[in-house]
């Protein structure tokens, strides 16, 4: 077993987008969803992860956490043009959550296209197309 604490973060994790919002959780989730939609992302689903865990496992110790699953049609199209198997890495998910240690609502997003690049999921001859995809992904976000 490896010691994760001794490793530096991968580029994808290191480049993740994180911010905090000074608003109630109930307002933050639709706010973040609308911000994605204004950037031409289609909402696939909004799920309350804490409620799912409580309902299915009976655990009530999970802080409020929402998953906002979105997909940008142009980015999805370009990913599919590279290789149809990349659809398994889509869509993108942004997490909205609370922490007991502070009074802020956290918003965290890891780029699916950067993960495709960093995990080597695309065919070896598509490096340039993947980099173009990563660049394009950063434009609307």
Coordinates of N, CA and C in Angstrom, one line a residue:
X1 N 0.9 -1.2 0.0 CA 0.0 0.0 0.0 C 0.9 1.2 0.0
X2 N 0.5 2.2 -0.8 CA 1.4 3.4 -0.9 C 1.0 4.4 0.2
X3 N 1.9 5.3 0.4 CA 1.7 6.4 1.4 C 1.3 7.6 0.6
X4 N 0.0 7.9 0.6 CA -0.5 9.0 -0.2 C 0.0 10.4 0.3
X5 N 0.3 10.5 1.6 CA 0.7 11.7 2.1 C 2.1 12.1 1.7
X6 N 2.9 11.2 1.2 CA 4.2 11.5 0.7 C 4.3 11.9 -0.7
X7 N 3.2 11.7 -1.4 CA 3.1 12.1 -2.9 C 2.6 13.5 -3.0
X8 N 3.1 14.1 -4.1 CA 2.5 15.4 -4.4 C 1.3 15.2 -5.2
X9 N 0.3 16.2 -5.2 CA -0.9 16.0 -6.0 C -0.6 15.9 -7.5
X10 N -1.4 15.1 -8.2 CA -1.3 15.0 -9.6 C -1.7 16.4 -10.2
X11 N -1.3 16.7 -11.4 CA -1.7 17.9 -12.0 C -3.2 18.2 -12.0
X12 N -4.0 17.2 -12.2 CA -5.4 17.4 -12.2 C -5.9 17.9 -10.9
X13 N -5.5 17.2 -9.8 CA -5.9 17.6 -8.5 C -5.4 19.0 -8.1
X14 N -4.1 19.2 -8.5 CA -3.5 20.5 -8.2 C -4.1 21.7 -8.9
X15 N -4.7 21.4 -10.1 CA -5.3 22.5 -10.9 C -6.8 22.6 -10.6
X16 N -7.4 21.8 -9.7 CA -8.8 21.8 -9.4 C -9.3 23.2 -9.1
X17 N -10.5 23.5 -9.4 CA -11.1 24.8 -9.1 C -11.8 24.7 -7.8
X18 N -11.5 25.6 -6.9 CA -12.2 25.6 -5.6 C -12.4 27.0 -5.2
X19 N -13.6 27.2 -4.7 CA -14.0 28.6 -4.1 C -14.9 28.4 -3.0
X20 N -15.2 29.4 -2.3 CA -16.2 29.4 -1.2 C -17.2 30.4 -1.5
X21 N -18.4 30.2 -1.0 CA -19.5 31.1 -1.2 C -20.1 31.5 0.2
X22 N -20.4 32.8 0.3 CA -21.0 33.3 1.5 C -22.5 33.4 1.3
X23 N -23.1 32.2 1.3 CA -24.6 32.2 1.1 C -25.1 30.8 1.7
X24 N -26.3 30.7 2.0 CA -26.8 29.4 2.5 C -26.7 28.3 1.5
X25 N -26.5 27.1 2.0 CA -26.3 26.0 1.1 C -27.5 25.8 0.1
X26 N -28.7 26.0 0.6 CA -29.9 25.9 -0.2 C -29.9 26.9 -1.4
X27 N -29.2 28.0 -1.2 CA -29.1 29.0 -2.3 C -27.9 28.7 -3.2
X28 N -26.9 28.2 -2.6 CA -25.6 27.9 -3.3 C -25.8 26.9 -4.4
X29 N -26.5 25.8 -4.2 CA -26.6 24.8 -5.2 C -27.3 25.3 -6.5
X30 N -28.4 25.9 -6.4 CA -29.0 26.4 -7.7 C -28.1 27.6 -8.3
X31 N -27.5 28.3 -7.4 CA -26.6 29.4 -7.9 C -25.5 28.8 -8.8
X32 N -24.8 27.8 -8.3 CA -23.7 27.1 -9.0 C -24.2 26.5 -10.3
X33 N -25.4 25.8 -10.2 CA -26.0 25.2 -11.4 C -26.3 26.2 -12.4
X34 N -26.9 27.4 -12.1 CA -27.2 28.4 -13.1 C -25.9 29.0 -13.7
X35 N -24.9 29.2 -12.9 CA -23.6 29.7 -13.4 C -23.0 28.7 -14.5
X36 N -23.2 27.4 -14.3 CA -22.7 26.5 -15.3 C -23.6 26.6 -16.5
X37 N -24.9 26.8 -16.4 CA -25.8 26.9 -17.5 C -25.5 28.1 -18.3
X38 N -25.2 29.2 -17.6 CA -24.8 30.5 -18.3 C -23.6 30.3 -19.1
X39 N -22.7 29.3 -18.8 CA -21.5 29.1 -19.6 C -21.8 28.0 -20.6
X40 N -23.1 27.7 -20.9 CA -23.5 26.8 -21.9 C -23.3 25.3 -21.5
X41 N -23.2 25.0 -20.3 CA -23.2 23.6 -19.8 C -24.7 23.2 -19.6
X42 N -25.0 22.0 -20.0 CA -26.3 21.4 -19.8 C -26.3 20.6 -18.5
X43 N -27.3 20.9 -17.6 CA -27.4 20.2 -16.4 C -27.9 18.8 -16.7
X44 N -27.2 17.8 -16.3 CA -27.6 16.4 -16.5 C -28.4 16.0 -15.2
X45 N -27.9 16.3 -14.1 CA -28.5 15.9 -12.8 C -27.9 16.7 -11.6
X46 N -28.8 17.0 -10.7 CA -28.3 17.5 -9.4 C -28.8 16.5 -8.3
X47 N -27.8 16.0 -7.6 CA -28.0 15.0 -6.6 C -27.5 15.4 -5.2
X48 N -28.3 15.2 -4.2 CA -27.8 15.4 -2.8 C -27.2 14.1 -2.3
X49 N -25.9 14.1 -2.3 CA -25.1 12.9 -1.9 C -25.4 12.5 -0.5
X50 N -25.5 13.5 0.4 CA -25.7 13.3 1.8 C -27.1 12.6 2.0
X51 N -28.1 13.0 1.3 CA -29.4 12.4 1.4 C -29.5 11.0 0.8
X52 N -28.7 10.8 -0.2 CA -28.7 9.4 -0.8 C -28.0 8.5 0.2
X53 N -26.9 8.9 0.8 CA -26.2 8.1 1.8 C -27.1 7.8 3.0
X54 N -27.8 8.8 3.5 CA -28.7 8.7 4.6 C -29.8 7.7 4.3
X55 N -30.4 7.9 3.1 CA -31.5 7.0 2.7 C -31.1 5.6 2.4
X56 N -30.0 5.4 1.9 CA -29.6 4.0 1.5 C -28.8 3.3 2.6
X57 N -28.0 4.0 3.3 CA -27.2 3.4 4.3 C -27.6 3.7 5.8
X58 N -28.4 4.7 5.9 CA -28.8 5.1 7.3 C -27.8 6.0 8.0
X59 N -26.8 6.4 7.3 CA -25.8 7.3 7.9 C -26.3 8.7 7.9
X60 N -26.3 9.4 9.1 CA -26.7 10.8 9.1 C -25.5 11.7 9.5
X61 N -24.3 11.2 9.3 CA -23.2 11.9 9.7 C -22.4 12.6 8.5
X62 N -23.1 12.6 7.4 CA -22.4 13.3 6.2 C -22.9 14.7 6.1
X63 N -22.0 15.6 6.0 CA -22.4 17.0 5.8 C -23.1 17.2 4.5
X64 N -23.9 18.3 4.4 CA -24.6 18.5 3.2 C -23.7 18.6 2.0
X65 N -24.0 17.8 1.0 CA -23.1 17.7 -0.2 C -24.0 17.5 -1.4
X66 N -23.9 18.3 -2.4 CA -24.6 18.2 -3.6 C -23.6 18.0 -4.8
X67 N -24.0 17.1 -5.7 CA -23.3 16.9 -6.9 C -24.1 17.5 -8.1
X68 N -23.4 18.4 -8.8 CA -24.0 19.1 -10.0 C -23.3 18.5 -11.2
X69 N -24.0 17.6 -11.9 CA -23.5 16.9 -13.0 C -23.9 17.7 -14.3
X70 N -22.9 18.2 -15.0 CA -23.1 19.0 -16.2 C -22.3 18.6 -17.4
X71 N -22.7 18.9 -18.6 CA -22.0 18.6 -19.8 C -22.1 19.7 -20.8
X72 N -20.9 20.0 -21.4 CA -20.9 21.1 -22.4 C -20.9 20.4 -23.7
X73 N -21.9 20.6 -24.6 CA -22.1 19.9 -25.8 C -20.9 19.9 -26.8
X74 N -20.3 21.1 -26.9 CA -19.1 21.2 -27.8 C -17.9 20.4 -27.3
X75 N -17.7 20.4 -26.0 CA -16.6 19.7 -25.4 C -16.9 18.2 -25.5
X76 N -18.2 17.8 -25.2 CA -18.5 16.4 -25.4 C -18.3 15.9 -26.8
X77 N -18.8 16.7 -27.8 CA -18.6 16.4 -29.2 C -17.1 16.2 -29.5
X78 N -16.3 17.1 -29.1 CA -14.9 17.0 -29.4 C -14.2 15.8 -28.7
X79 N -14.6 15.5 -27.5 CA -14.1 14.3 -26.8 C -14.5 13.0 -27.6
X80 N -15.7 13.0 -28.0 CA -16.2 11.8 -28.8 C -15.5 11.7 -30.1
X81 N -15.1 12.8 -30.7 CA -14.3 12.8 -32.0 C -12.9 12.2 -31.8
X82 N -12.4 12.4 -30.6 CA -11.0 11.8 -30.3 C -11.2 10.3 -30.1
X83 N -12.1 9.9 -29.3 CA -12.3 8.5 -29.0 C -13.7 8.3 -28.3
X84 N -14.6 7.5 -28.8 CA -15.9 7.3 -28.2 C -15.8 6.8 -26.7
X85 N -14.7 6.1 -26.4 CA -14.6 5.6 -25.0 C -14.4 6.7 -24.0
X86 N -14.0 7.9 -24.5 CA -13.8 9.0 -23.5 C -15.1 9.5 -22.9
X87 N -16.3 9.1 -23.5 CA -17.6 9.4 -23.0 C -17.7 8.9 -21.5
X88 N -17.0 7.9 -21.2 CA -17.0 7.3 -19.8 C -16.4 8.3 -18.8
X89 N -15.6 9.3 -19.3 CA -15.0 10.3 -18.4 C -15.9 11.5 -18.2
X90 N -16.9 11.5 -19.1 CA -17.9 12.7 -19.1 C -19.1 12.2 -18.3
X91 N -20.0 13.1 -17.9 CA -19.8 14.6 -17.9 C -19.0 15.0 -16.7
X92 N -19.0 16.3 -16.6 CA -18.2 17.0 -15.5 C -19.1 17.0 -14.2
X93 N -18.5 17.0 -13.1 CA -19.2 17.1 -11.8 C -18.6 18.1 -10.9
X94 N -19.4 19.0 -10.4 CA -19.0 20.0 -9.5 C -19.7 19.7 -8.2
X95 N -18.9 19.8 -7.1 CA -19.4 19.4 -5.8 C -19.6 20.7 -5.0
X96 N -20.8 20.8 -4.3 CA -21.1 21.9 -3.4 C -21.3 21.3 -2.1
X97 N -20.5 21.7 -1.1 CA -20.6 21.1 0.2 C -20.3 22.0 1.4
X98 N -20.6 21.6 2.6 CA -20.3 22.3 3.8 C -19.3 21.6 4.6
X99 N -18.6 22.3 5.4 CA -17.7 21.7 6.4 C -18.0 22.3 7.8
X100 N -18.0 21.4 8.8 CA -18.3 21.8 10.1 C -17.3 22.9 10.6
X101 N -16.1 22.9 10.1 CA -15.1 23.7 10.6 C -15.2 25.2 10.2
X102 N -16.1 25.5 9.3 CA -16.3 26.9 8.9 C -17.7 27.2 8.5
X103 N -18.0 28.4 8.2 CA -19.4 28.8 7.9 C -19.6 29.1 6.5
X104 N -18.8 28.6 5.6 CA -18.8 28.8 4.2 C -19.4 27.6 3.5
X105 N -19.8 27.9 2.3 CA -20.2 26.8 1.4 C -19.1 26.6 0.4
X106 N -18.6 25.4 0.2 CA -17.4 25.2 -0.7 C -17.9 24.7 -2.0
X107 N -17.3 25.1 -3.1 CA -17.5 24.6 -4.4 C -16.2 24.1 -5.0
X108 N -16.3 22.8 -5.5 CA -15.0 22.2 -6.0 C -15.3 21.5 -7.3
X109 N -14.4 21.7 -8.2 CA -14.5 21.1 -9.5 C -13.2 20.6 -10.0
X110 N -13.1 19.4 -10.4 CA -11.9 18.8 -11.1 C -12.3 18.6 -12.5
X111 N -11.5 19.1 -13.4 CA -11.7 19.0 -14.8 C -11.6 17.6 -15.4
X112 N -12.7 17.2 -16.0 CA -12.7 15.8 -16.6 C -11.7 15.7 -17.8
X113 N -11.6 16.8 -18.5 CA -10.7 16.8 -19.7 C -9.2 16.7 -19.2
X114 N -8.9 17.4 -18.1 CA -7.6 17.3 -17.5 C -7.3 15.9 -17.0
X115 N -8.3 15.3 -16.4 CA -8.2 13.9 -16.0 C -8.0 13.0 -17.2
X116 N -8.7 13.2 -18.3 CA -8.4 12.4 -19.5 C -7.0 12.5 -19.9
X117 N -6.5 13.7 -19.9 CA -5.1 14.0 -20.3 C -4.1 13.3 -19.3
X118 N -4.3 13.6 -18.0 CA -3.4 13.1 -17.0 C -3.4 11.7 -16.7
X119 N -4.5 11.0 -16.9 CA -4.6 9.6 -16.7 C -4.3 8.8 -18.0
X120 N -4.0 9.5 -19.1 CA -3.7 8.8 -20.3 C -4.8 8.0 -20.9
X121 N -6.0 8.5 -20.8 CA -7.2 7.8 -21.3 C -7.4 7.8 -22.8
X122 N -6.8 8.8 -23.5 CA -7.0 8.9 -24.9 C -5.9 8.1 -25.7
X123 N -6.2 7.8 -26.9 CA -5.2 7.1 -27.7 C -3.9 7.9 -27.8
X124 N -2.8 7.2 -27.9 CA -1.5 7.8 -27.8 C -1.3 8.9 -28.9
X125 N -1.9 8.7 -30.1 CA -1.7 9.7 -31.1 C -2.6 10.9 -31.1
X126 N -3.3 11.1 -29.9 CA -4.2 12.2 -29.9 C -3.8 13.3 -28.9
X127 N -2.5 13.4 -28.5 CA -2.1 14.3 -27.5 C -2.5 15.8 -27.9
X128 N -2.3 16.2 -29.1 CA -2.6 17.5 -29.5 C -4.1 17.8 -29.4
X129 N -4.9 16.9 -29.8 CA -6.4 17.0 -29.7 C -6.8 17.1 -28.3
X130 N -6.2 16.3 -27.4 CA -6.6 16.3 -26.0 C -6.2 17.7 -25.4
X131 N -5.0 18.2 -25.7 CA -4.6 19.5 -25.2 C -5.6 20.6 -25.7
X132 N -6.0 20.5 -26.9 CA -7.0 21.5 -27.4 C -8.3 21.4 -26.6
X133 N -8.7 20.2 -26.3 CA -9.9 19.9 -25.5 C -9.7 20.5 -24.1
X134 N -8.6 20.3 -23.5 CA -8.3 20.9 -22.2 C -8.4 22.4 -22.2
X135 N -7.8 23.0 -23.3 CA -7.8 24.5 -23.4 C -9.2 25.0 -23.6
X136 N -10.0 24.3 -24.4 CA -11.4 24.7 -24.7 C -12.2 24.6 -23.4
X137 N -12.0 23.5 -22.6 CA -12.7 23.4 -21.4 C -12.5 24.5 -20.4
X138 N -11.3 25.1 -20.4 CA -11.0 26.2 -19.5 C -11.7 27.5 -19.9
X139 N -12.0 27.6 -21.2 CA -12.6 28.8 -21.7 C -14.0 29.1 -21.0
X140 N -15.0 28.2 -21.0 CA -16.2 28.6 -20.3 C -16.2 28.6 -18.8
X141 N -15.3 27.9 -18.2 CA -15.2 27.8 -16.8 C -14.4 28.9 -16.3

